[in-house]
């Protein structure tokens, strides 16, 4: 248990569906991150939020839409995904910006059919 | 961007054996973390070690920042040590939050 929770843990969706992934951190951190882990590829940073403000969009397609209503919650809204978007989506948080530890949630395993 | 190479890519051990995992990186770093990803996908923090040596039970890590590598030592391995071990770094003078991950070492510990 790292103090970062994600729901759902598994999700199967069709290409025309709309769904959302949720992340919540109980660590009092101010920065939150979305990462994507595809099969046989390193983890890739997708989005970064610092004090609810987005500071990084790592060239992510617009079919992924993040939302950070407060420093404890982070969402990833999904719509019209492609089968190649199937992956493990990991949320992380850190106390602040800077070269400090990031703590990860358990991930949501997404399958797009 | 910074390159991170981990070796070996795969490692099979018998329970009780020791192992050393290596992480090489191509530029100076101000952040280096070792993670263990269990079979369910959870990334567990092992060490935050941009330089120096740390130990935690059967695990220890050493980072030689001037030579751009880090080592993770696992002693008296157990089956629960199985999984993928990732090294992640952040380039000095970079964005201050962008961790770059290696491809990992898949460790299998057999009983």
Coordinates of N, CA and C in Angstrom, one line a residue:
Chain A
X1 N 0.9 -1.2 0.0 CA 0.0 0.0 0.0 C 0.9 1.2 0.0
X2 N 0.8 2.0 -1.1 CA 1.7 3.2 -1.2 C 1.0 4.5 -0.8
X3 N -0.3 4.5 -0.5 CA -1.0 5.7 -0.3 C -1.7 6.3 -1.5
X4 N -1.5 5.6 -2.7 CA -2.1 6.1 -3.9 C -3.1 5.0 -4.4
X5 N -4.3 5.3 -4.6 CA -5.3 4.3 -5.0 C -5.8 4.7 -6.4
X6 N -6.2 3.6 -7.1 CA -6.7 3.8 -8.5 C -7.9 3.0 -8.7
X7 N -8.9 3.5 -9.4 CA -10.1 2.7 -9.7 C -10.5 3.1 -11.1
X8 N -11.1 2.1 -11.9 CA -11.1 0.7 -11.5 C -9.7 0.1 -11.7
X9 N -9.6 -1.1 -11.3 CA -8.3 -1.8 -11.5 C -8.2 -2.5 -12.9
X10 N -9.4 -2.8 -13.4 CA -9.5 -3.4 -14.7 C -10.6 -2.7 -15.5
X11 N -10.4 -2.5 -16.8 CA -11.5 -1.9 -17.6 C -11.4 -2.4 -19.0
X12 N -12.5 -2.8 -19.5 CA -12.6 -3.2 -20.9 C -13.7 -2.3 -21.5
X13 N -13.3 -1.6 -22.6 CA -14.2 -0.7 -23.3 C -14.1 -0.8 -24.8
X14 N -15.2 -0.5 -25.4 CA -15.2 -0.4 -26.9 C -14.7 0.9 -27.3
X15 N -14.4 0.9 -28.6 CA -13.8 2.1 -29.2 C -14.7 3.4 -29.2
X16 N -16.0 3.1 -29.1 CA -16.9 4.3 -29.0 C -17.3 4.7 -27.6
X17 N -16.9 4.0 -26.6 CA -17.3 4.3 -25.3 C -16.5 5.5 -24.7
X18 N -17.1 6.0 -23.6 CA -16.4 7.0 -22.8 C -16.4 6.5 -21.4
X19 N -15.2 6.5 -20.9 CA -14.9 6.1 -19.5 C -13.9 7.0 -18.8
X20 N -13.8 6.9 -17.5 CA -12.9 7.7 -16.7 C -12.1 6.8 -15.8
X21 N -10.8 7.1 -15.6 CA -10.0 6.5 -14.6 C -9.8 7.5 -13.5
X22 N -9.8 6.9 -12.2 CA -9.7 7.8 -11.1 C -8.5 7.5 -10.3
X23 N -7.8 8.5 -9.8 CA -6.7 8.3 -8.9 C -6.8 9.2 -7.7
X24 N -6.5 8.7 -6.5 CA -6.6 9.5 -5.3 C -5.4 9.2 -4.4
X25 N -4.8 10.3 -3.9 CA -3.6 10.0 -3.1 C -3.9 10.6 -1.7
X26 N -3.5 9.8 -0.7 CA -3.7 10.1 0.7 C -2.4 10.5 1.4
X27 N -1.5 11.1 0.7 CA -0.2 11.4 1.2 C 0.0 12.9 1.5
X28 N -0.9 13.7 1.1 CA -0.8 15.1 1.3 C 0.2 15.7 0.2
X29 N 0.3 15.1 -0.9 CA 1.2 15.5 -1.9 C 0.6 16.6 -2.8
X30 N 1.5 17.3 -3.5 CA 1.0 18.5 -4.3 C 1.1 18.2 -5.8
X31 N 1.9 17.2 -6.2 CA 2.1 16.9 -7.6 C 1.5 15.5 -7.9
X32 N 0.9 15.4 -9.1 CA 0.3 14.1 -9.5 C 0.6 13.9 -11.0
X33 N 0.7 12.6 -11.4 CA 1.2 12.2 -12.7 C 0.4 11.1 -13.2
X34 N 0.2 11.1 -14.6 CA -0.3 9.9 -15.3 C 0.8 9.3 -16.1
X35 N 1.0 8.0 -16.0 CA 2.0 7.3 -16.9 C 1.2 6.2 -17.6
X36 N 1.8 5.8 -18.8 CA 1.3 4.7 -19.5 C 2.3 3.6 -19.7
X37 N 2.0 2.4 -19.4 CA 2.9 1.3 -19.6 C 2.3 0.3 -20.6
X38 N 2.9 0.3 -21.8 CA 2.5 -0.6 -22.8 C 3.4 -1.9 -22.8
X39 N 2.9 -2.9 -23.3 CA 3.7 -4.2 -23.4 C 5.0 -3.9 -24.0
X40 N 6.1 -4.4 -23.4 CA 7.4 -4.4 -23.9 C 8.0 -3.0 -24.1
X41 N 7.4 -2.0 -23.5 CA 7.9 -0.6 -23.6 C 8.1 0.0 -22.2
X42 N 9.0 0.9 -22.0 CA 9.2 1.6 -20.7 C 8.0 2.4 -20.4
X43 N 7.8 2.7 -19.1 CA 6.8 3.6 -18.7 C 7.0 5.0 -19.4
X44 N 5.9 5.5 -19.8 CA 5.9 6.8 -20.5 C 5.1 7.8 -19.7
X45 N 5.7 9.0 -19.4 CA 4.9 10.0 -18.7 C 3.9 10.6 -19.7
X46 N 2.7 10.8 -19.2 CA 1.6 11.4 -20.1 C 1.3 12.8 -19.6
X47 N 0.9 13.0 -18.4 CA 0.5 14.3 -17.9 C 1.1 14.5 -16.5
X48 N 1.3 15.8 -16.2 CA 1.8 16.2 -14.8 C 1.0 17.4 -14.3
X49 N 0.6 17.3 -13.1 CA -0.1 18.4 -12.4 C 0.6 18.8 -11.2
X50 N 0.8 20.1 -11.0 CA 1.4 20.6 -9.8 C 0.4 21.6 -9.2
X51 N 0.0 21.4 -8.0 CA -1.1 22.2 -7.3 C -2.2 22.4 -8.3
X52 N -2.7 21.4 -8.8 CA -3.9 21.3 -9.7 C -3.7 21.9 -11.1
X53 N -2.5 22.5 -11.4 CA -2.3 23.1 -12.7 C -1.5 22.1 -13.5
X54 N -1.9 22.0 -14.8 CA -1.2 21.1 -15.7 C 0.1 21.7 -16.1
X55 N 1.2 21.0 -15.9 CA 2.5 21.5 -16.3 C 3.1 20.7 -17.4
X56 N 2.5 19.6 -17.8 CA 3.1 18.8 -18.8 C 2.1 18.0 -19.5
X57 N 2.1 18.1 -20.8 CA 1.3 17.2 -21.7 C 2.3 16.7 -22.7
X58 N 2.6 15.4 -22.5 CA 3.8 14.8 -23.2 C 3.3 14.3 -24.6
X59 N 2.7 15.3 -25.4 CA 2.3 14.9 -26.7 C 1.3 13.8 -26.7
X60 N 0.3 13.9 -25.8 CA -0.7 12.8 -25.7 C -1.9 13.2 -26.6
X61 N -2.4 12.2 -27.3 CA -3.6 12.5 -28.2 C -4.8 13.0 -27.4
X62 N -5.6 13.8 -28.0 CA -6.7 14.5 -27.3 C -7.8 13.5 -26.9
X63 N -7.8 12.3 -27.3 CA -8.7 11.3 -26.8 C -8.5 10.9 -25.4
X64 N -7.3 11.4 -24.8 CA -7.1 11.3 -23.4 C -7.2 12.7 -22.8
X65 N -8.1 12.9 -21.8 CA -8.3 14.2 -21.3 C -8.2 14.1 -19.8
X66 N -7.1 14.8 -19.2 CA -7.0 14.7 -17.7 C -7.8 15.8 -17.0
X67 N -8.0 15.5 -15.8 CA -8.7 16.5 -14.9 C -8.1 16.4 -13.5
X68 N -7.8 17.5 -12.9 CA -7.3 17.5 -11.5 C -8.1 18.5 -10.7
X69 N -9.2 18.1 -10.1 CA -10.0 19.1 -9.3 C -9.4 19.6 -8.1
X70 N -8.5 18.8 -7.5 CA -7.8 19.2 -6.3 C -6.5 18.4 -6.2
X71 N -5.6 18.7 -5.2 CA -4.3 18.1 -5.2 C -4.4 16.6 -4.8
X72 N -5.5 16.1 -4.4 CA -5.7 14.8 -4.0 C -6.2 13.8 -5.0
X73 N -6.9 14.4 -6.0 CA -7.6 13.6 -7.0 C -7.1 13.9 -8.4
X74 N -7.1 12.9 -9.2 CA -6.7 13.0 -10.6 C -7.5 12.1 -11.4
X75 N -8.0 12.6 -12.5 CA -8.9 11.7 -13.4 C -8.2 11.7 -14.8
X76 N -8.5 10.6 -15.5 CA -8.2 10.5 -16.9 C -9.4 10.1 -17.7
X77 N -10.0 11.0 -18.4 CA -11.2 10.8 -19.2 C -10.8 10.2 -20.6
X78 N -11.5 9.1 -20.9 CA -11.1 8.4 -22.2 C -12.3 8.4 -23.1
X79 N -12.1 8.7 -24.4 CA -13.1 8.6 -25.4 C -12.6 8.3 -26.8
X80 N -13.3 7.5 -27.5 CA -13.0 7.0 -28.8 C -11.5 6.5 -28.9
X81 N -11.2 5.6 -28.0 CA -9.9 5.1 -27.9 C -9.6 4.0 -29.0
X82 N -8.4 3.7 -29.3 CA -8.0 2.8 -30.3 C -7.4 1.5 -29.6
X83 N -7.4 0.4 -30.2 CA -6.9 -0.9 -29.6 C -5.5 -0.7 -29.1
X84 N -4.7 0.1 -29.8 CA -3.3 0.3 -29.3 C -3.2 1.1 -28.1
X85 N -4.3 1.7 -27.6 CA -4.3 2.4 -26.3 C -4.4 1.4 -25.1
X86 N -4.6 0.1 -25.4 CA -4.7 -0.9 -24.4 C -3.3 -0.9 -23.6
X87 N -3.3 -0.8 -22.3 CA -2.1 -0.7 -21.5 C -2.4 -0.6 -20.1
X88 N -1.4 -0.6 -19.3 CA -1.6 -0.3 -17.8 C -1.4 1.2 -17.6
X89 N -2.3 1.8 -17.0 CA -2.2 3.3 -16.7 C -2.0 3.5 -15.3
X90 N -0.9 4.1 -15.0 CA -0.4 4.3 -13.6 C -0.4 5.7 -13.2
X91 N -0.9 5.9 -12.0 CA -1.0 7.3 -11.4 C 0.2 7.3 -10.4
X92 N 0.8 8.5 -10.2 CA 1.8 8.7 -9.2 C 1.6 10.1 -8.6
X93 N 2.3 10.2 -7.4 CA 2.3 11.5 -6.7 C 3.6 11.8 -6.1
X94 N 3.9 13.0 -5.9 CA 5.1 13.4 -5.1 C 4.8 14.6 -4.3
X95 N 5.6 14.8 -3.2 CA 5.4 15.9 -2.3 C 5.3 17.2 -3.0
X96 N 6.2 17.5 -3.8 CA 6.3 18.7 -4.6 C 7.0 18.4 -5.9
X97 N 7.2 19.4 -6.7 CA 8.0 19.3 -7.8 C 9.5 19.2 -7.4
X98 N 10.3 18.6 -8.2 CA 11.7 18.5 -7.8 C 12.2 17.1 -7.9
X99 N 13.4 16.9 -7.7 CA 14.0 15.6 -7.8 C 13.8 14.8 -6.5
X100 N 12.5 14.4 -6.3 CA 12.1 13.7 -5.1 C 11.4 12.4 -5.5
X101 N 11.1 11.6 -4.5 CA 10.4 10.3 -4.8 C 9.0 10.5 -5.3
X102 N 8.7 9.7 -6.3 CA 7.3 9.6 -6.8 C 6.8 8.2 -6.3
X103 N 5.5 8.2 -5.9 CA 4.9 7.0 -5.4 C 3.7 6.7 -6.3
X104 N 3.6 5.4 -6.6 CA 2.7 4.9 -7.6 C 1.5 4.2 -7.1
X105 N 0.4 4.3 -7.8 CA -0.8 3.5 -7.5 C -0.7 2.2 -8.1
X106 N -1.7 1.3 -7.9 CA -1.6 -0.1 -8.5 C -1.9 -0.2 -10.0
X107 N -2.4 0.9 -10.5 CA -2.7 0.9 -12.0 C -4.1 0.5 -12.3
X108 N -4.5 0.9 -13.5 CA -5.7 0.4 -14.2 C -5.3 -0.3 -15.5
X109 N -5.6 -1.6 -15.6 CA -5.3 -2.3 -16.8 C -6.5 -2.1 -17.8
X110 N -6.2 -1.4 -18.8 CA -7.2 -1.0 -19.8 C -7.1 -1.9 -21.1
X111 N -8.2 -2.4 -21.5 CA -8.3 -3.2 -22.8 C -9.3 -2.5 -23.6
X112 N -8.9 -2.1 -24.8 CA -9.8 -1.5 -25.8 C -10.2 -2.5 -26.9
X113 N -11.4 -2.8 -27.0 CA -11.8 -3.8 -28.0 C -12.5 -3.2 -29.3
Chain B
X1 N 16.9 13.0 -25.3 CA 16.7 12.9 -23.9 C 17.7 11.9 -23.3
X2 N 17.6 11.7 -22.0 CA 18.5 10.8 -21.3 C 18.2 9.4 -21.6
X3 N 19.2 8.6 -21.7 CA 19.0 7.1 -22.0 C 19.3 6.3 -20.7
X4 N 18.5 5.3 -20.5 CA 18.6 4.5 -19.3 C 18.6 3.0 -19.8
X5 N 19.7 2.3 -19.5 CA 19.8 0.9 -19.9 C 20.0 0.1 -18.7
X6 N 19.2 -1.0 -18.6 CA 19.2 -1.9 -17.5 C 19.7 -3.3 -18.0
X7 N 20.5 -3.9 -17.1 CA 20.9 -5.2 -17.4 C 21.0 -6.1 -16.2
X8 N 20.8 -7.4 -16.3 CA 20.4 -8.1 -17.5 C 18.9 -7.9 -17.8
X9 N 18.4 -8.1 -19.0 CA 17.0 -8.0 -19.2 C 16.2 -9.1 -18.5
X10 N 16.7 -10.2 -18.4 CA 16.1 -11.3 -17.7 C 17.1 -12.0 -16.8
X11 N 16.6 -12.5 -15.6 CA 17.4 -13.2 -14.7 C 16.6 -14.3 -14.0
X12 N 17.1 -15.5 -13.9 CA 16.4 -16.6 -13.2 C 17.4 -17.1 -12.1
X13 N 16.8 -17.2 -10.9 CA 17.6 -17.6 -9.8 C 16.9 -18.7 -9.0
X14 N 17.7 -19.4 -8.3 CA 17.2 -20.3 -7.3 C 17.0 -19.6 -6.0
X15 N 16.0 -19.9 -5.2 CA 15.8 -19.3 -3.9 C 17.1 -19.4 -3.1
X16 N 17.4 -18.3 -2.5 CA 18.6 -18.2 -1.7 C 19.8 -17.6 -2.3
X17 N 19.8 -17.5 -3.7 CA 20.9 -16.9 -4.4 C 20.9 -15.4 -4.3
X18 N 22.1 -14.9 -4.6 CA 22.3 -13.4 -4.6 C 22.3 -12.9 -6.1
X19 N 22.0 -11.6 -6.3 CA 22.0 -11.1 -7.6 C 22.4 -9.6 -7.6
X20 N 22.9 -9.2 -8.7 CA 23.2 -7.7 -8.9 C 22.5 -7.3 -10.2
X21 N 21.7 -6.2 -10.1 CA 21.1 -5.6 -11.3 C 21.8 -4.3 -11.5
X22 N 21.9 -3.9 -12.8 CA 22.7 -2.7 -13.1 C 21.8 -1.7 -13.9
X23 N 22.0 -0.5 -13.7 CA 21.4 0.6 -14.4 C 22.4 1.6 -14.9
X24 N 22.5 1.8 -16.2 CA 23.5 2.8 -16.7 C 22.6 3.9 -17.3
X25 N 23.1 5.1 -17.1 CA 22.4 6.3 -17.7 C 23.4 7.2 -18.4
X26 N 22.9 8.0 -19.3 CA 23.7 8.6 -20.3 C 24.1 10.1 -19.9
X27 N 23.5 10.6 -18.8 CA 23.8 12.0 -18.5 C 23.7 12.1 -16.9
X28 N 24.2 13.2 -16.4 CA 24.1 13.4 -15.0 C 22.7 13.5 -14.5
X29 N 22.4 13.0 -13.3 CA 21.1 12.9 -12.8 C 21.0 13.5 -11.4
X30 N 19.8 14.0 -11.1 CA 19.6 14.5 -9.7 C 18.5 13.7 -9.0
X31 N 18.1 12.6 -9.7 CA 17.0 11.8 -9.1 C 17.2 10.4 -9.7
X32 N 17.3 9.4 -8.8 CA 17.3 8.0 -9.3 C 16.5 7.2 -8.3
X33 N 15.6 6.4 -8.9 CA 14.8 5.5 -8.0 C 14.8 4.1 -8.6
X34 N 14.8 3.2 -7.7 CA 14.6 1.8 -8.0 C 13.2 1.3 -7.6
X35 N 12.5 0.6 -8.5 CA 11.2 0.1 -8.2 C 11.1 -1.4 -8.4
X36 N 10.2 -2.0 -7.7 CA 9.9 -3.4 -8.0 C 8.4 -3.4 -8.4
X37 N 8.2 -4.0 -9.6 CA 6.8 -4.1 -10.1 C 6.3 -5.6 -9.9
X38 N 5.3 -5.7 -9.1 CA 4.9 -7.1 -8.8 C 4.0 -7.6 -9.9
X39 N 3.6 -8.9 -9.9 CA 2.9 -9.4 -11.0 C 1.5 -8.8 -11.2
X40 N 1.0 -8.0 -10.3 CA -0.3 -7.3 -10.4 C -0.1 -5.9 -10.9
X41 N 1.1 -5.5 -11.2 CA 1.4 -4.2 -11.8 C 1.8 -3.1 -10.8
X42 N 1.7 -3.4 -9.5 CA 2.0 -2.3 -8.5 C 3.5 -2.0 -8.5
X43 N 3.8 -0.8 -8.6 CA 5.2 -0.3 -8.5 C 5.5 0.0 -7.1
X44 N 6.5 -0.7 -6.5 CA 6.8 -0.5 -5.1 C 8.2 0.3 -5.1
X45 N 8.2 1.4 -4.3 CA 9.5 2.1 -4.2 C 10.5 1.2 -3.4
X46 N 11.7 1.1 -3.9 CA 12.7 0.4 -3.2 C 13.7 1.4 -2.6
X47 N 14.3 2.2 -3.5 CA 15.3 3.2 -3.1 C 15.1 4.5 -3.9
X48 N 15.3 5.6 -3.1 CA 15.6 6.9 -3.8 C 17.1 7.1 -3.5
X49 N 17.9 7.0 -4.6 CA 19.3 7.0 -4.4 C 20.1 7.7 -5.6
X50 N 20.0 9.0 -5.6 CA 20.8 9.7 -6.7 C 22.3 9.6 -6.5
X51 N 22.7 9.3 -5.3 CA 24.1 9.0 -5.1 C 24.3 8.2 -3.8
X52 N 25.4 7.6 -3.6 CA 25.7 6.9 -2.4 C 25.2 5.5 -2.3
X53 N 25.1 5.0 -1.1 CA 24.7 3.6 -0.8 C 23.7 3.6 0.2
X54 N 22.7 2.7 0.0 CA 21.6 2.5 1.0 C 21.3 1.0 1.2
X55 N 20.8 0.7 2.3 CA 20.5 -0.7 2.5 C 19.1 -0.8 3.2
X56 N 18.3 -1.8 2.8 CA 17.1 -2.0 3.5 C 16.8 -3.5 3.5
X57 N 17.1 -4.1 4.6 CA 17.0 -5.6 4.7 C 17.9 -6.3 3.8
X58 N 17.3 -7.2 3.0 CA 18.1 -8.0 2.0 C 18.5 -7.2 0.8
X59 N 18.0 -6.0 0.6 CA 18.3 -5.2 -0.6 C 19.2 -4.1 -0.2
X60 N 20.1 -3.8 -1.2 CA 20.9 -2.6 -1.0 C 21.2 -2.0 -2.4
X61 N 21.5 -0.7 -2.5 CA 21.7 -0.1 -3.7 C 22.9 0.9 -3.6
X62 N 23.6 1.0 -4.7 CA 24.7 1.9 -4.8 C 24.6 2.7 -6.1
X63 N 24.7 4.0 -6.0 CA 24.8 4.8 -7.2 C 26.1 5.6 -7.3
X64 N 26.8 5.4 -8.4 CA 28.1 6.2 -8.6 C 27.8 7.2 -9.7
X65 N 27.4 8.4 -9.2 CA 26.8 9.4 -10.1 C 27.9 9.8 -11.1
X66 N 29.2 9.9 -10.7 CA 30.2 10.4 -11.6 C 30.5 9.4 -12.7
X67 N 30.2 8.1 -12.5 CA 30.4 7.1 -13.5 C 29.1 6.7 -14.2
X68 N 28.0 7.3 -13.7 CA 26.7 7.2 -14.4 C 26.2 5.7 -14.4
X69 N 26.2 5.1 -13.2 CA 25.5 3.8 -13.0 C 25.0 3.7 -11.6
X70 N 24.1 2.7 -11.5 CA 23.6 2.3 -10.2 C 23.4 0.8 -10.2
X71 N 23.6 0.2 -9.0 CA 23.5 -1.2 -8.8 C 22.5 -1.5 -7.7
X72 N 21.7 -2.5 -8.0 CA 20.8 -3.0 -7.0 C 21.2 -4.4 -6.6
X73 N 21.4 -4.7 -5.3 CA 21.8 -6.0 -4.9 C 20.7 -6.6 -4.1
X74 N 20.4 -7.9 -4.5 CA 19.4 -8.7 -3.8 C 20.1 -9.9 -3.2
X75 N 20.1 -10.0 -1.9 CA 20.7 -11.2 -1.2 C 19.7 -12.1 -0.8
X76 N 20.1 -13.4 -0.7 CA 19.2 -14.5 -0.2 C 17.8 -14.4 -0.8
X77 N 17.8 -14.4 -2.1 CA 16.5 -14.1 -2.8 C 15.4 -15.1 -2.4
X78 N 14.2 -14.5 -2.5 CA 13.0 -15.3 -2.1 C 12.0 -15.3 -3.3
X79 N 11.1 -16.2 -3.4 CA 10.2 -16.3 -4.5 C 9.4 -15.0 -4.6
X80 N 9.1 -14.3 -3.5 CA 8.4 -13.1 -3.5 C 9.2 -11.9 -4.1
X81 N 10.4 -12.1 -4.4 CA 11.2 -11.1 -5.0 C 11.0 -11.1 -6.6
X82 N 10.3 -12.1 -7.1 CA 10.1 -12.2 -8.5 C 9.3 -10.9 -9.0
X83 N 9.5 -10.6 -10.2 CA 8.9 -9.4 -10.8 C 9.8 -8.6 -11.6
X84 N 9.4 -7.4 -12.0 CA 10.3 -6.6 -12.8 C 10.9 -5.5 -12.0
X85 N 12.2 -5.2 -12.1 CA 12.8 -4.2 -11.4 C 13.2 -3.1 -12.3
X86 N 12.7 -1.9 -12.0 CA 12.9 -0.7 -12.9 C 13.8 0.3 -12.2
X87 N 14.7 0.9 -13.0 CA 15.5 2.0 -12.6 C 14.8 3.2 -13.3
X88 N 14.7 4.4 -12.6 CA 14.2 5.6 -13.2 C 15.0 6.7 -12.8
X89 N 15.3 7.6 -13.7 CA 16.2 8.7 -13.5 C 15.6 10.0 -14.0
X90 N 16.1 11.1 -13.4 CA 15.7 12.5 -13.8 C 17.0 13.2 -14.1
X91 N 17.1 13.8 -15.3 CA 18.3 14.5 -15.7 C 18.5 15.7 -14.9
X92 N 19.8 16.0 -14.5 CA 20.1 17.2 -13.8 C 19.8 18.4 -14.7
X93 N 19.3 19.4 -14.1 CA 19.0 20.6 -14.9 C 17.8 20.5 -15.8
X94 N 17.1 19.4 -15.6 CA 15.9 19.1 -16.5 C 14.6 19.7 -15.9
X95 N 13.5 19.0 -16.1 CA 12.2 19.5 -15.8 C 11.9 19.5 -14.3
X96 N 12.7 18.7 -13.5 CA 12.5 18.6 -12.1 C 11.3 17.6 -11.8
X97 N 10.8 16.9 -12.7 CA 9.8 15.9 -12.4 C 9.7 14.8 -13.4
X98 N 10.5 14.9 -14.5 CA 10.3 13.9 -15.5 C 11.2 12.7 -15.3
X99 N 10.6 11.7 -14.8 CA 11.4 10.4 -14.6 C 11.4 9.7 -15.9
X100 N 12.6 9.2 -16.3 CA 12.8 8.4 -17.5 C 13.1 7.0 -17.0
X101 N 12.3 6.0 -17.4 CA 12.4 4.6 -17.0 C 13.2 3.8 -17.9
X102 N 14.0 2.8 -17.4 CA 14.6 1.8 -18.2 C 13.6 0.8 -18.5
X103 N 14.0 -0.2 -19.3 CA 13.1 -1.3 -19.7 C 12.9 -2.3 -18.7
X104 N 13.7 -2.3 -17.7 CA 13.5 -3.2 -16.6 C 14.3 -4.5 -16.7
X105 N 14.4 -5.2 -15.5 CA 15.0 -6.5 -15.4 C 13.9 -7.4 -14.9
X106 N 13.6 -8.5 -15.6 CA 12.6 -9.4 -15.2 C 13.3 -10.5 -14.4
X107 N 13.0 -10.5 -13.1 CA 13.6 -11.5 -12.2 C 12.6 -12.6 -11.8
X108 N 13.1 -13.8 -12.0 CA 12.3 -15.0 -11.6 C 13.1 -15.8 -10.6
X109 N 12.5 -15.9 -9.4 CA 13.1 -16.7 -8.3 C 12.3 -18.0 -8.2
X110 N 13.0 -19.1 -8.4 CA 12.4 -20.4 -8.3 C 12.6 -21.0 -7.0
X111 N 11.6 -21.8 -6.5 CA 11.7 -22.4 -5.1 C 12.7 -23.6 -5.2

